[in-house]
Amino acid sequence: MNYPPQNEELKLAVMFADVAGSTRLFDQIGDRAAKAAIDQCLALMIKIIEKNQGVIVKTIGDEVMCRFSEIDNAAQSAVTIQNCIEEFAASTTSHLKVRIGMHYGRRSLTRAIFSVTSSTLRHGWLELPKKNKLS
């Protein structure tokens, strides 16, 4: 993969997707079943992100951090992830949900990771209709 020079300013969308309630899930259905359900969710999220030209920056536990060069691709990924996880949860006993936050703006590739992280966390989650959350 070709990466731009680290000091070059780019318009980037950075998105975070987090499996909500995963700690409670471990208590409810046990370690193995909870880990399996979360792993399935992460795999599904990664597949959707990559299908929409997203680049996985990193995964931590039950969370994915990725970036997109186009905001439309990030938004499409967020909507698709919410819909697919809702369908997945309905077909299992896990009742999983996903919280998604994103930021879009001009950043250098190295600064994007750190400055967007603090910006997104500082804004917090906003409640949206139909139990979906978007920051």
C-alpha angles and dihedrals in degrees: 000000000000115000122196119240110284095240094050114109114232137173105248136175112211116196132190121196119188129183103236121222096012094141091055089046091060089054093047104046105014135255101286097046093044093049091048092051093047092046089052090051092049092048090050092048092049092049091052093046093050092045087057093051094261123150118221108231095182146319123226119186105304097352137089125202116194142158135221132193090214124053091210090062091050092050092047090050092051093051093045092048092051092049095045095046090049089053091045092050092049090055094052138042092246098093089203123178132186129222116206130193129177142178129198128195148099112306139149110248095249096044093046094073097052103033095044092048093057092041094052094045091048092055093052127199123314121211115239129184119274094033094283117135128206129172 
